[in-house]
JSON list of C-alpha atoms and ligand atoms in Angstrom, two decimals:
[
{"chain": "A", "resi": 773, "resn": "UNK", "atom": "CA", "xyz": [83.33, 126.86, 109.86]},
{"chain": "A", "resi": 774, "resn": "UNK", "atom": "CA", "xyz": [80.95, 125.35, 112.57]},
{"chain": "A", "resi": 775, "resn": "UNK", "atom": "CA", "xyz": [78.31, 127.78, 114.04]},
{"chain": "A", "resi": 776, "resn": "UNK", "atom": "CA", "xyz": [75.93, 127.87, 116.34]},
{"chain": "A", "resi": 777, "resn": "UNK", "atom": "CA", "xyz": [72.98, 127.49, 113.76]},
{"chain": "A", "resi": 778, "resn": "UNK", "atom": "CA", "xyz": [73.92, 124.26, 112.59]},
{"chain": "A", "resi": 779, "resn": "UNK", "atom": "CA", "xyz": [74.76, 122.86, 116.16]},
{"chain": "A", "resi": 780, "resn": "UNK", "atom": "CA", "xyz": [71.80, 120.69, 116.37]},
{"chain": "A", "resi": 781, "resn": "UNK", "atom": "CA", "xyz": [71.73, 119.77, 112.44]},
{"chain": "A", "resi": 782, "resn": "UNK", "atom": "CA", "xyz": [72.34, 116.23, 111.36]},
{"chain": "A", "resi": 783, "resn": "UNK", "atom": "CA", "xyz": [75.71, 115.40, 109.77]},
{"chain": "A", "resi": 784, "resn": "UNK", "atom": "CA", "xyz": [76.87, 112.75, 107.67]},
{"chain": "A", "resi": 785, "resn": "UNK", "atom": "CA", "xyz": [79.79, 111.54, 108.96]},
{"chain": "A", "resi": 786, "resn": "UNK", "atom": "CA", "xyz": [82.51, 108.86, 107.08]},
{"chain": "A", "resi": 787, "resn": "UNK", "atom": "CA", "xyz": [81.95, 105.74, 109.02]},
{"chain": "A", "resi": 788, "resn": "UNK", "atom": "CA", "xyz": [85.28, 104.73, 109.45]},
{"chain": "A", "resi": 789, "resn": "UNK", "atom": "CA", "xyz": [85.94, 108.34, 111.63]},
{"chain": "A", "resi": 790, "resn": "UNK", "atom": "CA", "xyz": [83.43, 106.81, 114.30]},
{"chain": "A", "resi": 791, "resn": "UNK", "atom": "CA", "xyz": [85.48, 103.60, 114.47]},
{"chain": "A", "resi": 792, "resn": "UNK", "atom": "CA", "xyz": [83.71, 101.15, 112.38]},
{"chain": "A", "resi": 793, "resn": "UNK", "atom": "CA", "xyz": [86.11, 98.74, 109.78]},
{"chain": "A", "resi": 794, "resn": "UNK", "atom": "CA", "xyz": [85.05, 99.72, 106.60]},
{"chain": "A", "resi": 795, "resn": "UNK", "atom": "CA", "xyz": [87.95, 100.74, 105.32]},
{"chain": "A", "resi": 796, "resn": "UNK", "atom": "CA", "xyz": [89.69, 99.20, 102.27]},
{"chain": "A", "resi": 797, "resn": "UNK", "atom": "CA", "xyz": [91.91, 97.26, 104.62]},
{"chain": "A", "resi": 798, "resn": "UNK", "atom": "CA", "xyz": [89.14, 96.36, 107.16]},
{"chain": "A", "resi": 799, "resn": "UNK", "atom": "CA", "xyz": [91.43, 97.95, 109.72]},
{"chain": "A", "resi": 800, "resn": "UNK", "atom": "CA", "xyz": [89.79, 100.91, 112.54]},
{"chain": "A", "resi": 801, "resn": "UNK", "atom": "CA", "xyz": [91.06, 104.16, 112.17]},
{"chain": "A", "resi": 802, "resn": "UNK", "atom": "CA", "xyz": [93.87, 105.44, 115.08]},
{"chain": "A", "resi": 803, "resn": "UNK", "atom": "CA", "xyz": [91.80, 105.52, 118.56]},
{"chain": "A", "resi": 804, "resn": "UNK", "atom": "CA", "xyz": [92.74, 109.47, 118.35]},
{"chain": "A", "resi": 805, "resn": "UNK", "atom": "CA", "xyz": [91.05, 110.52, 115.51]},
{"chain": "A", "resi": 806, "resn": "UNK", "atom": "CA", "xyz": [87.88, 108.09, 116.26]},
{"chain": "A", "resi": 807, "resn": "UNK", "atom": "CA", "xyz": [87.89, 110.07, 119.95]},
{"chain": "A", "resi": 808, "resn": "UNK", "atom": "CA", "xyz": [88.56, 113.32, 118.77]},
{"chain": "A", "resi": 809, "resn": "UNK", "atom": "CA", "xyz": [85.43, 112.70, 116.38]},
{"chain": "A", "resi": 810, "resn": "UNK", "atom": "CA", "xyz": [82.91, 110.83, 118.84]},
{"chain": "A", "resi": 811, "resn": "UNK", "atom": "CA", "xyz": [83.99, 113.94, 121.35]},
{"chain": "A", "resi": 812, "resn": "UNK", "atom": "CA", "xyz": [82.94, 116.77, 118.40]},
{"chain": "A", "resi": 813, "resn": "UNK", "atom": "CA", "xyz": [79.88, 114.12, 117.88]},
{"chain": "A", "resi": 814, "resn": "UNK", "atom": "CA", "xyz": [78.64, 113.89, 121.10]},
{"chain": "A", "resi": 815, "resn": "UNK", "atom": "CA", "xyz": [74.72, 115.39, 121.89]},
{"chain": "A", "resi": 816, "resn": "UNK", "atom": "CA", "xyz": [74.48, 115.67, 118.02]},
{"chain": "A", "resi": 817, "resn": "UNK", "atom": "CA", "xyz": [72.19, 113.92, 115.49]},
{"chain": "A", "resi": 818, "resn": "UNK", "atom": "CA", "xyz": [75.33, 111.86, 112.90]},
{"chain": "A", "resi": 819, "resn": "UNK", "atom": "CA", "xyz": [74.35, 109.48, 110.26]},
{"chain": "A", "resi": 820, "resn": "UNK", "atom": "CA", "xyz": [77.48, 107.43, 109.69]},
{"chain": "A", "resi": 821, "resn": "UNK", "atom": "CA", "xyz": [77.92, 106.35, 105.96]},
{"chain": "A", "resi": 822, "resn": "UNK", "atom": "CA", "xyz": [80.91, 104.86, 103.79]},
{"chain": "A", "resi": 823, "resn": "UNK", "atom": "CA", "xyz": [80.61, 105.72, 100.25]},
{"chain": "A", "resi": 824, "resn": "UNK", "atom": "CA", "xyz": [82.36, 103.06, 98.64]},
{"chain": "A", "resi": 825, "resn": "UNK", "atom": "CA", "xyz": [80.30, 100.29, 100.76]},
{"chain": "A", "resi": 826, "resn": "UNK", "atom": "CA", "xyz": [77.43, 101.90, 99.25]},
{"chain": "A", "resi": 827, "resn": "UNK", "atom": "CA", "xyz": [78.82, 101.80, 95.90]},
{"chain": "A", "resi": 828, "resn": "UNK", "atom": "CA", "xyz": [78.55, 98.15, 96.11]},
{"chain": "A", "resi": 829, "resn": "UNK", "atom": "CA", "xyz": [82.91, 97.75, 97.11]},
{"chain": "A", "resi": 830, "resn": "UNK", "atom": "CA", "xyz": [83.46, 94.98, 99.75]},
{"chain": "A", "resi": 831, "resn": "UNK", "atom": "CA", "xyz": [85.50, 95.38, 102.80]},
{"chain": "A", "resi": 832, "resn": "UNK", "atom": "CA", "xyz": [88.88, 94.77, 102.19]},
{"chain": "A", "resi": 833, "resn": "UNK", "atom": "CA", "xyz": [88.87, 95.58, 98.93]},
{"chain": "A", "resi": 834, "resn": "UNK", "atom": "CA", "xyz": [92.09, 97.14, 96.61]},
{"chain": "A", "resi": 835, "resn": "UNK", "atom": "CA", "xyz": [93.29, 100.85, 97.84]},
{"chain": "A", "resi": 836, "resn": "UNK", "atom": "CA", "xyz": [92.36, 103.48, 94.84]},
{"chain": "A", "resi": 837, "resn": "UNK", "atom": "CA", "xyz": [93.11, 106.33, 93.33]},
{"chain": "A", "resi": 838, "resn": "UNK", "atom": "CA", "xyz": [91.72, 109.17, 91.31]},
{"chain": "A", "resi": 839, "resn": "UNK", "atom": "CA", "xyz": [94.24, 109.16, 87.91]},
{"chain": "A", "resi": 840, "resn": "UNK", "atom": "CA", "xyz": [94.07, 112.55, 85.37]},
{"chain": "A", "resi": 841, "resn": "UNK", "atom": "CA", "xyz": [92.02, 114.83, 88.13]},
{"chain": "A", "resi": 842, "resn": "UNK", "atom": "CA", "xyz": [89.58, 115.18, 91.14]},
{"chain": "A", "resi": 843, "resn": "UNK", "atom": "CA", "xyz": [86.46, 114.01, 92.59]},
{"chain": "A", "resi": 844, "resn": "UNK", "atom": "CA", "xyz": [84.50, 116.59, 90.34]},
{"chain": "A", "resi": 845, "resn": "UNK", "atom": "CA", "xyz": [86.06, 115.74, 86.83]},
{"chain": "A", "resi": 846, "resn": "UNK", "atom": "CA", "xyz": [85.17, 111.78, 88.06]},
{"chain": "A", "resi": 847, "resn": "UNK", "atom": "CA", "xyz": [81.62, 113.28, 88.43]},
{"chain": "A", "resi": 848, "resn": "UNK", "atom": "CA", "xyz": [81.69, 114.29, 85.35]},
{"chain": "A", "resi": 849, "resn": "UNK", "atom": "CA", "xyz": [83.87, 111.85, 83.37]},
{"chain": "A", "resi": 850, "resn": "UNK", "atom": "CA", "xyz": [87.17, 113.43, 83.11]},
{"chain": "A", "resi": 851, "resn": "UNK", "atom": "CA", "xyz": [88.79, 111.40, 85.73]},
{"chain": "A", "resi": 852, "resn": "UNK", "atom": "CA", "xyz": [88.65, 108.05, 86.32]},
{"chain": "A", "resi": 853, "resn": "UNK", "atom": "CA", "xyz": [89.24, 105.91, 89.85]},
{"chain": "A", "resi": 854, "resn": "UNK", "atom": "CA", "xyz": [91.66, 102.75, 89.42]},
{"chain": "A", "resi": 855, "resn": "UNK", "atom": "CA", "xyz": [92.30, 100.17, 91.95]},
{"chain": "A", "resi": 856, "resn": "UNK", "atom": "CA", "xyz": [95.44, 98.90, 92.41]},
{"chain": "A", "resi": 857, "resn": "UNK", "atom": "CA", "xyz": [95.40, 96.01, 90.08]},
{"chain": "A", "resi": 858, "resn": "UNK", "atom": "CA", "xyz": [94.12, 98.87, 87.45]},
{"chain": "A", "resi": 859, "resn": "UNK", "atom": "CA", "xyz": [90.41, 97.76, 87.66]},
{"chain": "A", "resi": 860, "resn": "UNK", "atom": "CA", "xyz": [87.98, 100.88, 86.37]},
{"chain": "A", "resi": 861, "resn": "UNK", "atom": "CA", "xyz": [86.07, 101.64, 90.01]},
{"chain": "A", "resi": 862, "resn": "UNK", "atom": "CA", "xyz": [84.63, 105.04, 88.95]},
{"chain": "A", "resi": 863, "resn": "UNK", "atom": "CA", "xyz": [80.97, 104.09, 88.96]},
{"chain": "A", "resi": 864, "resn": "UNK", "atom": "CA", "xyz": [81.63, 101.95, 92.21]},
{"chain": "A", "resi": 865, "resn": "UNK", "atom": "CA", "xyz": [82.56, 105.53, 94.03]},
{"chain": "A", "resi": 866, "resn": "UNK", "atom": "CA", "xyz": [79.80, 107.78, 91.92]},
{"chain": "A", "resi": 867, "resn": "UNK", "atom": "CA", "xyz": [77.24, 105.41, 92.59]},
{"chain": "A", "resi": 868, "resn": "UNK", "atom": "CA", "xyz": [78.30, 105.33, 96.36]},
{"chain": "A", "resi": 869, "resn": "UNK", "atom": "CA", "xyz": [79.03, 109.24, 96.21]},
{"chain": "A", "resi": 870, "resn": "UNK", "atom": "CA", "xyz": [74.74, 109.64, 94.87]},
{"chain": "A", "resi": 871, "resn": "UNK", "atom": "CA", "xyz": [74.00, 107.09, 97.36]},
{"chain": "A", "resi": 872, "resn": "UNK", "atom": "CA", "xyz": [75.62, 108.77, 100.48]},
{"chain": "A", "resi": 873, "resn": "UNK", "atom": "CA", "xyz": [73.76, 112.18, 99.14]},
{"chain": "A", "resi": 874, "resn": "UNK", "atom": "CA", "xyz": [70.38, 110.78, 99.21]},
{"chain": "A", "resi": 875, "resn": "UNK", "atom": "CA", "xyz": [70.58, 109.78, 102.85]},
{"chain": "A", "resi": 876, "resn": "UNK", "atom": "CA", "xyz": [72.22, 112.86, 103.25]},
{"chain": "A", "resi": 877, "resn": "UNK", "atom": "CA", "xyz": [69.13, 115.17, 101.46]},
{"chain": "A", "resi": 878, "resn": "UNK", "atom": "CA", "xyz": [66.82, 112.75, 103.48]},
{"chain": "A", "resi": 879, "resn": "UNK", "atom": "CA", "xyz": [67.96, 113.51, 106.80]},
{"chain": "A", "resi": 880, "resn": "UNK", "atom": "CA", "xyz": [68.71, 117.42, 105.40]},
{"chain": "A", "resi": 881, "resn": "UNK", "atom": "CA", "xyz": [72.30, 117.56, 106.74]},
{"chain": "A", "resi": 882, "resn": "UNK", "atom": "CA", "xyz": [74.00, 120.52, 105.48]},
{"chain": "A", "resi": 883, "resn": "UNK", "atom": "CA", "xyz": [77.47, 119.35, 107.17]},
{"chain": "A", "resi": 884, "resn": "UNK", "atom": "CA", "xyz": [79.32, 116.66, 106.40]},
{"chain": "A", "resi": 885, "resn": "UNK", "atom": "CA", "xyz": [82.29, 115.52, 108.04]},
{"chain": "A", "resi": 886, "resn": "UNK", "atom": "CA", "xyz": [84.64, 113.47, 106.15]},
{"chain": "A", "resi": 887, "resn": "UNK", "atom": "CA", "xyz": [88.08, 111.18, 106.33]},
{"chain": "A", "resi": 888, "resn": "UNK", "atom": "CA", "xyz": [90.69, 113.26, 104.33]},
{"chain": "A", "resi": 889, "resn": "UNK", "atom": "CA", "xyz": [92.77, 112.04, 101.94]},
{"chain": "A", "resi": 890, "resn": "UNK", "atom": "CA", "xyz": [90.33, 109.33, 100.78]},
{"chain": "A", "resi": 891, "resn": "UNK", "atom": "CA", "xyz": [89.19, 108.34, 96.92]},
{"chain": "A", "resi": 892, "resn": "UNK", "atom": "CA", "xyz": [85.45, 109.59, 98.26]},
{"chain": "A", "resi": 893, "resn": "UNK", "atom": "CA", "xyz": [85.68, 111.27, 101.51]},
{"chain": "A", "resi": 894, "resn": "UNK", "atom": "CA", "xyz": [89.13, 113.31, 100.93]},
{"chain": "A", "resi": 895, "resn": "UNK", "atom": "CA", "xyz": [87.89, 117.03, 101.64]},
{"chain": "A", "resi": 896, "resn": "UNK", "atom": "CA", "xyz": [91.42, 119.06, 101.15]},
{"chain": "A", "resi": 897, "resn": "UNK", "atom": "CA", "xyz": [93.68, 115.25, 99.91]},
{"chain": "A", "resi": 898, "resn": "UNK", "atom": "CA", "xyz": [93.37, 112.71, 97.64]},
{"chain": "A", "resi": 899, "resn": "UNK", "atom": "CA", "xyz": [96.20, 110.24, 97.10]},
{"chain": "A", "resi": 900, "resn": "UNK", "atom": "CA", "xyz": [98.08, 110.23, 93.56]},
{"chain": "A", "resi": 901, "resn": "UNK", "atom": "CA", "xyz": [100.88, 108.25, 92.91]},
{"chain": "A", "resi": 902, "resn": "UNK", "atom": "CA", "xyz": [100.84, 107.41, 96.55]},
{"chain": "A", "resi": 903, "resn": "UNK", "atom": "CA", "xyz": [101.58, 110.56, 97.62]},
{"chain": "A", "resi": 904, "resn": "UNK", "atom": "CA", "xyz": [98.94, 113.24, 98.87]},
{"chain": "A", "resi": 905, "resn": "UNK", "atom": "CA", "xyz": [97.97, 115.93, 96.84]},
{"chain": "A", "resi": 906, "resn": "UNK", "atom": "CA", "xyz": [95.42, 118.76, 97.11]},
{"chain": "A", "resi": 907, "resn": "UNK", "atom": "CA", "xyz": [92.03, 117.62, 95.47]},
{"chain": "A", "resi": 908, "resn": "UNK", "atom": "CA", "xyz": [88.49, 116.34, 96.47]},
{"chain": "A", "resi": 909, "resn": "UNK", "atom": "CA", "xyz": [86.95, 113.00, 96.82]},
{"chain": "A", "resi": 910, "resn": "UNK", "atom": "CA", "xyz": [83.81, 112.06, 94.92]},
{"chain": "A", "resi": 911, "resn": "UNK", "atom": "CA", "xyz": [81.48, 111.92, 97.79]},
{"chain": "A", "resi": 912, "resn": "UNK", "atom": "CA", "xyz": [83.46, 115.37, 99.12]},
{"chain": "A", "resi": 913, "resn": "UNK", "atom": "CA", "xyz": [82.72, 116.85, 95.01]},
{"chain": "A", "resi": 914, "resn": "UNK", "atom": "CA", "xyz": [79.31, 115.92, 95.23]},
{"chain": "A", "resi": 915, "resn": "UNK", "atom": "CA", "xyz": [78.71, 117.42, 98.59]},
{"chain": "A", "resi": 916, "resn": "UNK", "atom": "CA", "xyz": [80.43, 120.64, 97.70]},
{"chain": "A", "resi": 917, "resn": "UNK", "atom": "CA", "xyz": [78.23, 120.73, 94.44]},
{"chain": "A", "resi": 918, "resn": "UNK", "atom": "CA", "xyz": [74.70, 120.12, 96.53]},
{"chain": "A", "resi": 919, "resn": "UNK", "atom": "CA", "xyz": [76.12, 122.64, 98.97]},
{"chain": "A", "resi": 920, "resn": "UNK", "atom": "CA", "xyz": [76.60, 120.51, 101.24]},
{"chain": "A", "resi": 921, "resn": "UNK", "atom": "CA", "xyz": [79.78, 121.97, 103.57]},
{"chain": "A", "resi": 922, "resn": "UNK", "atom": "CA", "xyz": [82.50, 120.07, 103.95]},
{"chain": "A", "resi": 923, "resn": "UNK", "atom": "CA", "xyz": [85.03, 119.65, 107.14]},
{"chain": "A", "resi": 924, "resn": "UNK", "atom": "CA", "xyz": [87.90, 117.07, 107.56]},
{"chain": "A", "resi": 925, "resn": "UNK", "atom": "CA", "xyz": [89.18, 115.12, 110.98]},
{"chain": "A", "resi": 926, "resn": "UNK", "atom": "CA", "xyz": [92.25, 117.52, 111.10]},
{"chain": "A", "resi": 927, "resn": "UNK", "atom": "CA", "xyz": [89.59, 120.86, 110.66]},
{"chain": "A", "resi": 928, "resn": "UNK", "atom": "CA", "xyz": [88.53, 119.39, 114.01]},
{"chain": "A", "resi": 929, "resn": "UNK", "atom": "CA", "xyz": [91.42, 119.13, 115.55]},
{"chain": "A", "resi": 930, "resn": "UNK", "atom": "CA", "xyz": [92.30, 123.03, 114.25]},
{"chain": "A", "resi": 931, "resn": "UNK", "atom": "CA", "xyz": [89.37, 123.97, 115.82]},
{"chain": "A", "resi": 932, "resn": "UNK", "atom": "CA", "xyz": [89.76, 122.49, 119.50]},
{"chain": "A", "resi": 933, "resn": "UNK", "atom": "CA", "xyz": [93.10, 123.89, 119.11]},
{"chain": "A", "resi": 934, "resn": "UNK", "atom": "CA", "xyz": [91.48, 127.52, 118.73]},
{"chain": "A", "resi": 935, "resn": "UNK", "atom": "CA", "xyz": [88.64, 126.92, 121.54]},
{"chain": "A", "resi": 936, "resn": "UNK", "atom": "CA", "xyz": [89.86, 128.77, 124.70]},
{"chain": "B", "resi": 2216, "resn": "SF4", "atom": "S1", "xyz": [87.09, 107.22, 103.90]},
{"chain": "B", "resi": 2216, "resn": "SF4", "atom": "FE1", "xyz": [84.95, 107.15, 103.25]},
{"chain": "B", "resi": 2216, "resn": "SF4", "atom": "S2", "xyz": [84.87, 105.55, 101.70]},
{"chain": "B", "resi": 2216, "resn": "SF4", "atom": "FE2", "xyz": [86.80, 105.28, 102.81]},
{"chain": "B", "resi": 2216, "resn": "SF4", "atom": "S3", "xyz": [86.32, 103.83, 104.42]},
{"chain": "B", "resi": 2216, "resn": "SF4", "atom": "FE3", "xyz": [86.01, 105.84, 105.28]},
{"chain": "B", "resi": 2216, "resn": "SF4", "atom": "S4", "xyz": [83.84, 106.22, 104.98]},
{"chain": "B", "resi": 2216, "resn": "SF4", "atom": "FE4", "xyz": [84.38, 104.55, 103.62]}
]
């Protein structure tokens, strides 16, 4: 839940939400979600990251998915992150999950608002089988672990929905 307190805190914000092409296809997210985000953003202090850039992945690179568990058990070895030709990616998305936390503890955001359904950034939906299931990114376990709290595009859009 956002309140007033951490209104004027810095947030970490998945890169492609604000529009920019890192995802694995090097396409920009629909213009709706990048406005309803820039709109929520707007007069606050956002550090926009991407994870799997900064695990060393290029953009395009192969779409992923977390096989035998969640973000958390790929923290701590349980679960592994394929790519679509089967390559092992898991320390690509760990490395970019520390990575995105140290800019994160830097700037001492406590909020982080991330693109759901991602390998890294999926905060309620990961993709399995390529279907969505419930689950948690890497970047999104790590966040949650550091205390970090996590909100999606679609919390956004639940919460205009509620605003008078
Ligand atoms: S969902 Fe996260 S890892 Fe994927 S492109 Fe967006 S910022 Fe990068």
């Amino acid at each position: 839940m956002i309140t007033e307190d951490i209104k004027n805190q810095p947030i970490i914000v998945s890169a492609c939400l604000v529009g920019l092409s890192c995802r694995y296809d090097g396409k920009v997210l629909d213009s709706n979600i990048v406005e309803t985000v820039i709109d929520f953003l707007k007069g606050r202090c956002f550090l926009a990251v991407c994870p799997e850039q900064l695990g060393g992945l290029p953009t395009e690179r192969l779409p992923m998915e977390i096989e035998g568990g969640g973000g958390a058990d790929v923290l701590d070895g349980k679960a592994r992150v394929r790519d679509s030709s089967g390559a092992d990616r898991s320390q690509n998305l760990i490395r970019g999950a520390m990575e995105a936390y140290k800019i994160a503890k830097l700037a001492g955001a406590r909020i982080a608002l991330l693109k759901d359904g991602s390998p890294s950034c999926g905060t309620h939906r990961i993709r399995r089988g390529g279907r969505r299931v419930r689950g948690l990114g890497v970047t999104a376990a790590l966040f949650r672990r550091k205390g970090i709290a996590i909100l999606s595009e679609d919390d956004l859009t639940r919460l205009k929905k509620r605003q008078p």
